[in-house]
Structures are given as C-alpha cells and as structure tokens.
Amino acid sequence: MEFKQPKAIYVQIADYLLDNILSGEIKGGERLASVRELATSVQVNPNTVVRSYNYLQEQEIIYQQRGIGYFVVDDGLQKTRAFRRKRFFEQFLPDVFKSMDLLGISMEEIVETHKKQKV
C-alpha cells in the first residue's frame, strides 16, 4: 500500500478497508487482521492502525471483541456504502460542481460521458 498526501495515513488505511468491504473481499461478520498484522503488512506504526480501526468503529462499520479482535458488522456492506455515499455528496461532489462551473461543463455533458463509459 502506498500512501499519498494530503490525506492522513489512518484515513487511507480505513479507505483501503472500506474498498475491500465494498468489493466483497471482506464480508460482514468477518474478522479483520490484527493491529500488529495490518501494521506490519502496510509498514506503519500499530497506533496508526488502531486509529484507523477506531475511526471505522465510530462509523459503526466494525466492532471490537475484547481479546479476540476486530470484526466487520453483519451489515457492513450497507453501512460502508451509506458512509461512502454521504462522504461523496458532502465532500467530493461540491468540488466537482465547482469545477464544472469554472470549466463550463453542463450536466448533460456529464450524463453523456457517463453513458459512453458504461458501454
């Protein structure tokens, strides 16, 4: 995993896990890698992984069973999708609309481009 600025590393790790949930690589009810395993695998301090896991717990996407590990909630796919959709509409889309306005791109152009890419 390669980290990119300016997003915090713990958020990038959380996004990586969310991507794996959305793709079906990690399923609801499944146990996640231990803090040490994931820290070693992505070459970060274990505290960074703990911060990622805490972030996902705050979103109610994962939970911890003391002494056993971290698990994805049973409806993790739905919760992940809802979380990502909310973040998309609140954080990403306003920037897209601003760029569209500045560049004179119409919604029709976006829809047409989207249709072409789906084919």
Coordinates of C-alpha atoms in Angstrom, one line a residue, residues 32-118:
L32 CA -10.1 -8.2 10.3
A33 CA -6.3 -8.6 10.5
S34 CA -4.9 -7.9 14.0
V35 CA -3.5 -4.5 14.6
R36 CA 0.1 -5.9 14.5
E37 CA -0.6 -7.9 11.4
L38 CA -2.0 -4.9 9.5
A39 CA 0.7 -2.6 10.8
T40 CA 3.4 -4.9 9.6
S41 CA 1.7 -5.5 6.3
V42 CA 1.4 -1.8 5.4
Q43 CA 4.5 -0.8 7.3
V44 CA 3.1 1.7 9.7
N45 CA 3.1 2.1 13.5
P46 CA 0.5 0.0 15.2
N47 CA -1.0 3.1 16.7
T48 CA -1.9 4.3 13.2
V49 CA -3.9 1.1 12.6
V50 CA -5.6 1.5 16.0
R51 CA -6.6 5.0 14.9
S52 CA -8.0 3.5 11.6
Y53 CA -10.0 0.9 13.5
N54 CA -11.3 3.5 15.9
Y55 CA -12.4 5.7 13.0
L56 CA -14.3 2.7 11.5
Q57 CA -15.8 1.9 14.9
E58 CA -17.1 5.5 15.2
Q59 CA -18.8 4.9 11.8
E60 CA -20.3 1.7 13.2
I61 CA -18.7 -0.3 10.3
I62 CA -16.5 -2.5 12.6
Y63 CA -16.6 -3.5 16.2
Q64 CA -14.1 -5.0 18.7
Q65 CA -14.5 -8.1 20.7
R66 CA -12.1 -7.7 23.6
G67 CA -9.3 -10.2 23.4
I68 CA -10.5 -11.6 20.1
G69 CA -10.1 -8.9 17.6
Y70 CA -12.0 -6.5 15.2
F71 CA -14.9 -7.6 13.1
V72 CA -17.0 -6.1 10.3
V73 CA -20.6 -5.7 11.4
D74 CA -23.0 -8.1 9.8
D75 CA -24.5 -5.3 7.6
G76 CA -21.0 -3.9 6.9
L77 CA -21.6 -3.6 3.1
Q78 CA -24.7 -1.5 3.6
K79 CA -23.2 0.7 6.2
T80 CA -20.0 1.2 4.2
R81 CA -22.0 2.1 1.1
A82 CA -24.1 4.6 3.1
F83 CA -21.0 6.1 4.7
R84 CA -19.2 6.5 1.4
R85 CA -22.3 7.9 -0.3
K86 CA -22.6 10.5 2.4
R87 CA -19.0 11.4 2.1
F88 CA -19.2 11.6 -1.7
F89 CA -22.2 14.0 -1.6
E90 CA -20.8 16.2 1.2
Q91 CA -17.1 16.3 0.3
F92 CA -16.4 15.3 -3.3
L93 CA -19.4 16.4 -5.3
P94 CA -19.3 20.1 -4.3
D95 CA -15.8 20.3 -5.7
V96 CA -16.9 18.6 -8.9
F97 CA -19.8 21.1 -9.3
K98 CA -17.4 24.0 -8.7
S99 CA -15.0 22.6 -11.4
M100 CA -17.9 22.1 -13.8
D101 CA -19.0 25.7 -13.3
L102 CA -15.4 27.0 -13.8
L103 CA -14.9 24.9 -16.9
G104 CA -18.4 25.5 -18.4
I105 CA -19.3 21.8 -18.3
S106 CA -23.0 21.1 -18.4
M107 CA -24.8 18.3 -16.6
E108 CA -25.9 16.9 -20.0
E109 CA -22.2 16.5 -20.9
I110 CA -21.6 14.6 -17.7
V111 CA -24.5 12.3 -18.3
E112 CA -23.5 11.7 -21.9
T113 CA -19.9 10.9 -20.9
H114 CA -21.2 8.6 -18.2
K115 CA -23.3 6.7 -20.7
K116 CA -20.4 6.3 -23.1
Q117 CA -18.2 4.9 -20.3
K118 CA -20.8 2.4 -19.2

